């Protein structure tokens, strides 16, 4: 539009009027409040006749607010466009009034959430999104009147809902304007604290949160923000104290904040339990939630909570998506992300689930903007990877080992200096491979760059590495031998297509996809072990309520070559290992925790391929138990860890089974059973020419009652081997019936198996099982 036409337009609209009077401000505020309180289209329509009444100068704005509210409730784009036209004209006539700009922001917010087809609207700049228009009009409103209360309230609400995202320039200007007030609102200071924390100005962030509290900010939400900030500063104890202080009492706003915090790491089942809790029951529920994880991770009180806060601080410091406002058009990432390889089905369901993993505020106008990349999502759930490989785009393969946390896993003092931030984040690679021990197996996760989350690094989790990336398949094989056969086939058939139809490659892709799904649907409680020993830890539970003899049998085999030794007299060496044995009763919340030290001695230097082995017994009451064991030496030493979930101690008098305890003939580690000594196998592996010794107990059958049993050795899924099934019969000897058997393994090929014991009595049956590894002779 030329300058002459613009001047004519202003004349046609009329001369600008005087500054808005206090009475006019009150009248508009009252009109807007009346419309806001009208919760449906019918109620708003009843106010239609009043839209053209009152002060003549305010009638266009009254009509505009009316159409804005009606259009929002009725999802009527026409009414919203009428409102925008009136607001745009009023803004030109009343250049010092904030109300037209504020009203335009309201309409563009309604257009954004209404998800209308994008078209140019009055008051919208060329190429500007509806969300961007909201922020610009709010900024303009507060430029006209920094004290305009409705505009300030809307701006603060939207900024708070944006969470910890980076602020683009318009929003930063908006925040700066809000903070110039002599008495800034509490939530404006909350946003300031988050912004300062994102820039790693932790002391200043804490001060902002304190000021927010002094201005009446929500104490529960601020306590959680302080906990995250204190943990980023290395104050674990202070962080845990702040976290719990926010629950006494817990406000509604705080409840939402604590739920969102949990939503980063747990699934819908845990969140559903949280949602059904009365507010005064949330703290006890969270105490049990974190106590269970303390036991599972073999830490002290609040250890798992401190680790969660550490992960949060690290992820938000290093894995936030850059310039997220430029990445709003990607609902998911799989389109043109995974190659369309032959014989590989689409994995749309995985990417839909991955897109739903981050917790999203439905009223956040920036909800389409990604916050953390997928490395951050995985890090929050599983912590530091045990190993990491980066393929740099320019320099080729660059292995980077994730050093992790070198602190004492029994200590709460895990300071930032002990985290290998540089080792995990200083990379400009386009592909990353992370290795985890997760849900009882080694799992390799593949990350690649994408337009959705950033292509300067491995920001995006892919469910399998494309076949064309041959080098990465060899790296995966170095991390996990399961990928070796596929890497061999890819190299052997180089240049021949399609390699994705080869048997080993297809199998490896299925494994990769299962590992990626596990990564986004579980969370790990493993303590941070940087160089895990090549050890074997195993847990069995036996006993029943009727016999009052529940207990866990814990076996260990630790490689002497990886242990620290201390010289002693006569050329001998000593090896001291500290153990923490932990158990959590899922039904009652009962906790058992034992710290002990085992002293071992050896004559001369220790040899390779030697193991220190032994066992522990831990008394348990009836119920289902999670049992963990952690072994370590000095503060800076590596260690071993294992978690066994849902291990039973029989309750009541119904038919039940203990765990099946496995051993080997002539084993040197002997466990005293109620009747005799049983030779355990701490190494947890058998050769085909060995004899598998098994022990289990049957409960709930009166003496003399007959039963049928089935013993099955079933190959793990994907292995080409036949099952071995052995049927048995027997009679109960009373409250506890002990069964011992020796099973020859000569029919079995080396590989992974499941040992399954089933007991039938009449129409009732019970089953127990455990994995079994057969190695080559």
mmCIF file of C-alpha atoms in Angstrom, residues 12-287:
data_model
loop_
_atom_site.group_PDB
_atom_site.id
_atom_site.type_symbol
_atom_site.label_atom_id
_atom_site.label_comp_id
_atom_site.label_asym_id
_atom_site.label_seq_id
_atom_site.Cartn_x
_atom_site.Cartn_y
_atom_site.Cartn_z
ATOM 1 C CA UNK A 12 -11.804 7.246 6.358
ATOM 2 C CA UNK A 13 -11.438 5.571 9.730
ATOM 3 C CA UNK A 14 -11.640 8.900 11.517
ATOM 4 C CA UNK A 15 -9.146 10.873 13.499
ATOM 5 C CA UNK A 16 -7.364 9.071 16.337
ATOM 6 C CA UNK A 17 -9.183 9.593 19.579
ATOM 7 C CA UNK A 18 -7.815 10.672 22.929
ATOM 8 C CA UNK A 19 -6.089 8.308 25.306
ATOM 9 C CA UNK A 20 -8.324 5.683 26.792
ATOM 10 C CA UNK A 21 -9.919 6.792 30.048
ATOM 11 C CA UNK A 22 -10.012 4.714 33.234
ATOM 12 C CA UNK A 23 -13.768 4.338 32.798
ATOM 13 C CA UNK A 24 -13.287 2.964 29.282
ATOM 14 C CA UNK A 25 -10.661 0.506 30.502
ATOM 15 C CA UNK A 26 -13.002 -0.735 33.217
ATOM 16 C CA UNK A 27 -15.888 -1.039 30.760
ATOM 17 C CA UNK A 28 -13.829 -3.152 28.337
ATOM 18 C CA UNK A 29 -12.454 -5.280 31.154
ATOM 19 C CA UNK A 30 -15.973 -5.956 32.437
ATOM 20 C CA UNK A 31 -17.236 -6.792 28.959
ATOM 21 C CA UNK A 32 -14.347 -9.150 28.328
ATOM 22 C CA UNK A 33 -14.887 -10.847 31.726
ATOM 23 C CA UNK A 34 -18.593 -11.341 30.966
ATOM 24 C CA UNK A 35 -17.756 -13.036 27.662
ATOM 25 C CA UNK A 36 -15.061 -15.194 29.266
ATOM 26 C CA UNK A 37 -17.471 -16.436 31.934
ATOM 27 C CA UNK A 38 -19.915 -17.489 29.205
ATOM 28 C CA UNK A 39 -18.902 -21.075 28.679
ATOM 29 C CA UNK A 40 -20.945 -21.999 25.595
ATOM 30 C CA UNK A 41 -22.245 -20.495 22.373
ATOM 31 C CA UNK A 42 -25.779 -20.049 23.704
ATOM 32 C CA UNK A 43 -24.619 -18.048 26.699
ATOM 33 C CA UNK A 44 -22.464 -15.827 24.486
ATOM 34 C CA UNK A 45 -25.290 -15.314 21.985
ATOM 35 C CA UNK A 46 -27.464 -13.978 24.804
ATOM 36 C CA UNK A 47 -24.981 -11.102 25.108
ATOM 37 C CA UNK A 48 -25.116 -10.287 21.399
ATOM 38 C CA UNK A 49 -27.536 -7.393 21.711
ATOM 39 C CA UNK A 50 -25.235 -5.730 24.253
ATOM 40 C CA UNK A 51 -22.227 -5.782 21.887
ATOM 41 C CA UNK A 52 -23.325 -2.533 20.211
ATOM 42 C CA UNK A 53 -24.328 -0.675 23.381
ATOM 43 C CA UNK A 54 -22.461 1.610 25.735
ATOM 44 C CA UNK A 55 -19.737 4.116 24.941
ATOM 45 C CA UNK A 56 -19.778 4.818 21.191
ATOM 46 C CA UNK A 57 -15.961 4.784 21.019
ATOM 47 C CA UNK A 58 -15.882 1.289 22.531
ATOM 48 C CA UNK A 59 -18.578 -0.309 20.364
ATOM 49 C CA UNK A 60 -16.202 -1.644 17.665
ATOM 50 C CA UNK A 61 -14.069 -3.245 20.380
ATOM 51 C CA UNK A 62 -17.104 -4.628 22.194
ATOM 52 C CA UNK A 63 -18.315 -6.149 18.928
ATOM 53 C CA UNK A 64 -14.832 -7.512 18.195
ATOM 54 C CA UNK A 65 -14.533 -9.193 21.599
ATOM 55 C CA UNK A 66 -18.021 -10.630 21.158
ATOM 56 C CA UNK A 67 -17.177 -12.146 17.760
ATOM 57 C CA UNK A 68 -13.840 -13.402 19.104
ATOM 58 C CA UNK A 69 -15.502 -15.305 21.926
ATOM 59 C CA UNK A 70 -18.355 -16.587 19.741
ATOM 60 C CA UNK A 71 -15.939 -17.725 17.045
ATOM 61 C CA UNK A 72 -13.726 -19.491 19.610
ATOM 62 C CA UNK A 73 -16.605 -21.461 21.147
ATOM 63 C CA UNK A 74 -18.371 -22.234 17.841
ATOM 64 C CA UNK A 75 -15.149 -22.945 15.939
ATOM 65 C CA UNK A 76 -16.360 -20.312 13.457
ATOM 66 C CA UNK A 77 -13.526 -18.873 11.419
ATOM 67 C CA UNK A 78 -15.811 -16.246 9.905
ATOM 68 C CA UNK A 79 -16.585 -14.746 13.319
ATOM 69 C CA UNK A 80 -12.897 -14.787 14.243
ATOM 70 C CA UNK A 81 -11.990 -13.000 10.989
ATOM 71 C CA UNK A 82 -14.640 -10.344 11.700
ATOM 72 C CA UNK A 83 -13.131 -9.840 15.132
ATOM 73 C CA UNK A 84 -9.653 -9.491 13.654
ATOM 74 C CA UNK A 85 -10.841 -6.883 11.151
ATOM 75 C CA UNK A 86 -12.456 -4.819 13.915
ATOM 76 C CA UNK A 87 -9.376 -5.128 16.147
ATOM 77 C CA UNK A 88 -7.084 -4.169 13.255
ATOM 78 C CA UNK A 89 -9.121 -1.063 12.474
ATOM 79 C CA UNK A 90 -9.369 -0.115 16.151
ATOM 80 C CA UNK A 91 -5.618 -0.529 16.507
ATOM 81 C CA UNK A 92 -5.055 1.963 13.679
ATOM 82 C CA UNK A 93 -7.471 4.494 15.207
ATOM 83 C CA UNK A 94 -6.349 4.125 18.824
ATOM 84 C CA UNK A 95 -2.581 3.826 18.550
ATOM 85 C CA UNK A 96 -2.050 4.121 22.293
ATOM 86 C CA UNK A 97 -4.752 1.660 23.334
ATOM 87 C CA UNK A 98 -3.523 -1.865 24.273
ATOM 88 C CA UNK A 99 -6.956 -3.495 23.932
ATOM 89 C CA UNK A 100 -7.031 -3.959 20.137
ATOM 90 C CA UNK A 101 -3.611 -5.631 20.171
ATOM 91 C CA UNK A 102 -4.593 -7.777 23.151
ATOM 92 C CA UNK A 103 -7.829 -8.771 21.386
ATOM 93 C CA UNK A 104 -5.930 -9.735 18.239
ATOM 94 C CA UNK A 105 -3.673 -11.955 20.362
ATOM 95 C CA UNK A 106 -6.753 -13.714 21.758
ATOM 96 C CA UNK A 107 -8.129 -14.344 18.261
ATOM 97 C CA UNK A 108 -4.851 -15.681 16.895
ATOM 98 C CA UNK A 109 -4.623 -17.993 19.901
ATOM 99 C CA UNK A 110 -8.102 -19.312 19.045
ATOM 100 C CA UNK A 111 -7.040 -19.763 15.407
ATOM 101 C CA UNK A 112 -3.931 -21.644 16.526
ATOM 102 C CA UNK A 113 -5.775 -24.082 18.771
ATOM 103 C CA UNK A 114 -8.665 -24.356 16.280
ATOM 104 C CA UNK A 115 -6.205 -25.729 13.703
ATOM 105 C CA UNK A 116 -7.897 -23.932 10.823
ATOM 106 C CA UNK A 117 -6.426 -24.037 7.332
ATOM 107 C CA UNK A 118 -3.719 -21.395 7.249
ATOM 108 C CA UNK A 119 -4.736 -18.246 5.331
ATOM 109 C CA UNK A 120 -3.717 -14.607 5.564
ATOM 110 C CA UNK A 121 -5.809 -12.788 8.169
ATOM 111 C CA UNK A 122 -6.168 -9.112 9.117
ATOM 112 C CA UNK A 123 -3.402 -8.120 11.502
ATOM 113 C CA UNK A 124 -1.118 -10.927 10.312
ATOM 114 C CA UNK A 125 2.230 -10.407 8.624
ATOM 115 C CA UNK A 126 3.125 -12.288 5.457
ATOM 116 C CA UNK A 127 4.334 -15.792 6.270
ATOM 117 C CA UNK A 128 3.618 -15.368 9.984
ATOM 118 C CA UNK A 129 2.060 -18.300 11.847
ATOM 119 C CA UNK A 130 -0.940 -17.856 14.110
ATOM 120 C CA UNK A 131 1.227 -18.627 17.159
ATOM 121 C CA UNK A 132 3.861 -16.065 16.156
ATOM 122 C CA UNK A 133 1.103 -13.482 15.670
ATOM 123 C CA UNK A 134 -0.059 -14.061 19.251
ATOM 124 C CA UNK A 135 3.362 -13.163 20.653
ATOM 125 C CA UNK A 136 3.798 -10.103 18.415
ATOM 126 C CA UNK A 137 0.407 -8.622 19.261
ATOM 127 C CA UNK A 138 0.992 -9.180 22.973
ATOM 128 C CA UNK A 139 4.332 -7.430 22.724
ATOM 129 C CA UNK A 140 2.685 -4.536 20.914
ATOM 130 C CA UNK A 141 -0.077 -4.322 23.524
ATOM 131 C CA UNK A 142 2.442 -3.993 26.337
ATOM 132 C CA UNK A 143 4.511 -1.488 24.392
ATOM 133 C CA UNK A 144 1.411 0.703 24.291
ATOM 134 C CA UNK A 145 0.638 0.204 27.953
ATOM 135 C CA UNK A 146 3.110 -1.833 30.055
ATOM 136 C CA UNK A 147 0.533 -1.982 32.853
ATOM 137 C CA UNK A 148 -2.322 -3.401 30.752
ATOM 138 C CA UNK A 149 -3.398 -6.143 33.140
ATOM 139 C CA UNK A 150 -5.228 -8.545 30.752
ATOM 140 C CA UNK A 151 -2.322 -8.474 28.293
ATOM 141 C CA UNK A 152 0.191 -9.053 31.081
ATOM 142 C CA UNK A 153 -1.818 -11.971 32.432
ATOM 143 C CA UNK A 154 -2.118 -13.625 29.030
ATOM 144 C CA UNK A 155 1.570 -13.103 28.240
ATOM 145 C CA UNK A 156 2.646 -14.601 31.570
ATOM 146 C CA UNK A 157 0.276 -17.560 31.232
ATOM 147 C CA UNK A 158 1.655 -18.419 27.793
ATOM 148 C CA UNK A 159 5.268 -17.975 28.878
ATOM 149 C CA UNK A 160 4.793 -20.209 31.912
ATOM 150 C CA UNK A 161 3.127 -22.920 29.828
ATOM 151 C CA UNK A 162 6.084 -22.835 27.406
ATOM 152 C CA UNK A 163 8.220 -24.550 30.047
ATOM 153 C CA UNK A 164 11.968 -24.580 29.555
ATOM 154 C CA UNK A 165 12.058 -23.862 25.841
ATOM 155 C CA UNK A 166 14.485 -21.317 24.472
ATOM 156 C CA UNK A 167 12.818 -17.905 24.068
ATOM 157 C CA UNK A 168 12.939 -16.335 20.597
ATOM 158 C CA UNK A 169 13.529 -12.597 20.391
ATOM 159 C CA UNK A 170 9.863 -11.493 20.500
ATOM 160 C CA UNK A 171 9.165 -13.555 23.619
ATOM 161 C CA UNK A 172 12.383 -12.391 25.254
ATOM 162 C CA UNK A 173 11.352 -8.787 24.576
ATOM 163 C CA UNK A 174 7.958 -9.583 26.059
ATOM 164 C CA UNK A 175 9.548 -11.032 29.207
ATOM 165 C CA UNK A 176 11.949 -8.095 29.510
ATOM 166 C CA UNK A 177 8.998 -5.721 29.347
ATOM 167 C CA UNK A 178 7.124 -7.633 32.050
ATOM 168 C CA UNK A 179 10.166 -7.542 34.320
ATOM 169 C CA UNK A 180 10.616 -3.772 33.972
ATOM 170 C CA UNK A 181 7.667 -3.303 36.292
ATOM 171 C CA UNK A 182 8.568 -2.118 39.775
ATOM 172 C CA UNK A 183 6.610 -5.081 41.119
ATOM 173 C CA UNK A 184 6.810 -7.890 38.527
ATOM 174 C CA UNK A 185 4.354 -10.734 38.874
ATOM 175 C CA UNK A 186 5.467 -13.916 40.615
ATOM 176 C CA UNK A 187 5.077 -16.030 37.479
ATOM 177 C CA UNK A 188 7.098 -13.552 35.412
ATOM 178 C CA UNK A 189 9.924 -14.173 37.888
ATOM 179 C CA UNK A 190 9.327 -17.911 37.527
ATOM 180 C CA UNK A 191 9.896 -17.611 33.773
ATOM 181 C CA UNK A 192 12.988 -15.510 34.435
ATOM 182 C CA UNK A 193 14.360 -18.244 36.700
ATOM 183 C CA UNK A 194 13.803 -20.913 34.055
ATOM 184 C CA UNK A 195 15.477 -18.744 31.423
ATOM 185 C CA UNK A 196 18.503 -18.094 33.620
ATOM 186 C CA UNK A 197 18.788 -21.791 34.440
ATOM 187 C CA UNK A 198 18.713 -22.603 30.726
ATOM 188 C CA UNK A 199 21.738 -20.305 30.344
ATOM 189 C CA UNK A 200 23.426 -22.084 33.284
ATOM 190 C CA UNK A 201 23.237 -18.981 35.526
ATOM 191 C CA UNK A 202 22.160 -21.149 38.428
ATOM 192 C CA UNK A 203 22.714 -18.732 41.322
ATOM 193 C CA UNK A 204 20.688 -16.037 39.562
ATOM 194 C CA UNK A 205 17.979 -18.563 38.728
ATOM 195 C CA UNK A 206 17.649 -19.523 42.394
ATOM 196 C CA UNK A 207 17.355 -15.863 43.349
ATOM 197 C CA UNK A 208 14.574 -15.421 40.778
ATOM 198 C CA UNK A 209 12.673 -18.401 42.198
ATOM 199 C CA UNK A 210 13.047 -16.989 45.729
ATOM 200 C CA UNK A 211 11.733 -13.606 44.574
ATOM 201 C CA UNK A 212 8.831 -15.364 42.871
ATOM 202 C CA UNK A 213 7.937 -17.021 46.163
ATOM 203 C CA UNK A 214 8.104 -13.689 47.968
ATOM 204 C CA UNK A 215 5.697 -12.252 45.386
ATOM 205 C CA UNK A 216 3.163 -15.035 46.119
ATOM 206 C CA UNK A 217 4.255 -17.608 43.536
ATOM 207 C CA UNK A 218 3.047 -21.173 43.848
ATOM 208 C CA UNK A 219 5.233 -22.792 46.506
ATOM 209 C CA UNK A 220 4.913 -26.362 45.238
ATOM 210 C CA UNK A 221 5.930 -25.566 41.673
ATOM 211 C CA UNK A 222 8.770 -23.321 42.837
ATOM 212 C CA UNK A 223 10.074 -26.088 45.115
ATOM 213 C CA UNK A 224 10.374 -28.416 42.120
ATOM 214 C CA UNK A 225 12.146 -25.680 40.122
ATOM 215 C CA UNK A 226 14.587 -25.111 42.984
ATOM 216 C CA UNK A 227 15.222 -28.856 43.251
ATOM 217 C CA UNK A 228 16.228 -29.021 39.578
ATOM 218 C CA UNK A 229 18.439 -25.962 39.897
ATOM 219 C CA UNK A 230 20.159 -27.136 43.065
ATOM 220 C CA UNK A 231 20.887 -30.489 41.450
ATOM 221 C CA UNK A 232 22.378 -28.733 38.435
ATOM 222 C CA UNK A 233 24.677 -26.956 40.922
ATOM 223 C CA UNK A 234 25.706 -30.282 42.463
ATOM 224 C CA UNK A 235 23.718 -29.973 45.704
ATOM 225 C CA UNK A 236 22.037 -33.398 45.820
ATOM 226 C CA UNK A 237 20.859 -33.209 49.415
ATOM 227 C CA UNK A 238 19.451 -29.713 48.968
ATOM 228 C CA UNK A 239 17.740 -30.788 45.749
ATOM 229 C CA UNK A 240 15.998 -33.728 47.424
ATOM 230 C CA UNK A 241 14.943 -31.549 50.368
ATOM 231 C CA UNK A 242 13.481 -28.948 47.994
ATOM 232 C CA UNK A 243 11.614 -31.648 46.061
ATOM 233 C CA UNK A 244 9.914 -32.986 49.189
ATOM 234 C CA UNK A 245 9.200 -29.500 50.557
ATOM 235 C CA UNK A 246 6.950 -28.847 47.573
ATOM 236 C CA UNK A 247 4.597 -31.585 48.749
ATOM 237 C CA UNK A 248 3.806 -30.079 52.143
ATOM 238 C CA UNK A 249 1.226 -28.975 51.255
ATOM 239 C CA UNK A 250 0.767 -29.701 47.554
ATOM 240 C CA UNK A 251 -1.142 -27.128 45.527
ATOM 241 C CA UNK A 252 -3.166 -27.928 42.404
ATOM 242 C CA UNK A 253 -0.590 -26.142 40.256
ATOM 243 C CA UNK A 254 2.167 -28.085 41.994
ATOM 244 C CA UNK A 255 0.331 -31.352 41.435
ATOM 245 C CA UNK A 256 0.338 -30.675 37.695
ATOM 246 C CA UNK A 257 4.062 -29.817 37.819
ATOM 247 C CA UNK A 258 5.007 -32.988 39.732
ATOM 248 C CA UNK A 259 2.879 -35.098 37.387
ATOM 249 C CA UNK A 260 4.589 -33.584 34.352
ATOM 250 C CA UNK A 261 7.936 -34.332 35.942
ATOM 251 C CA UNK A 262 6.987 -38.000 36.324
ATOM 252 C CA UNK A 263 5.601 -38.144 32.790
ATOM 253 C CA UNK A 264 9.111 -37.825 31.371
ATOM 254 C CA UNK A 265 10.052 -41.265 32.742
ATOM 255 C CA UNK A 266 6.979 -43.413 33.474
ATOM 256 C CA UNK A 267 4.122 -44.795 31.435
ATOM 257 C CA UNK A 268 0.396 -44.245 31.459
ATOM 258 C CA UNK A 269 -0.238 -46.902 34.123
ATOM 259 C CA UNK A 270 1.799 -45.051 36.776
ATOM 260 C CA UNK A 271 0.322 -41.713 35.731
ATOM 261 C CA UNK A 272 -3.187 -43.151 35.986
ATOM 262 C CA UNK A 273 -2.424 -44.226 39.565
ATOM 263 C CA UNK A 274 -1.098 -40.739 40.302
ATOM 264 C CA UNK A 275 -4.225 -39.153 38.824
ATOM 265 C CA UNK A 276 -6.582 -41.168 41.029
ATOM 266 C CA UNK A 277 -4.797 -40.194 44.254
ATOM 267 C CA UNK A 278 -6.389 -37.600 46.542
ATOM 268 C CA UNK A 279 -4.041 -34.650 46.853
ATOM 269 C CA UNK A 280 -3.196 -35.437 50.483
ATOM 270 C CA UNK A 281 -2.133 -38.947 49.394
ATOM 271 C CA UNK A 282 0.308 -37.800 46.713
ATOM 272 C CA UNK A 283 3.287 -37.462 49.061
ATOM 273 C CA UNK A 284 2.970 -41.011 50.512
ATOM 274 C CA UNK A 285 2.505 -42.331 46.979
ATOM 275 C CA UNK A 286 5.664 -40.549 45.773
ATOM 276 C CA UNK A 287 7.607 -41.699 48.836
#
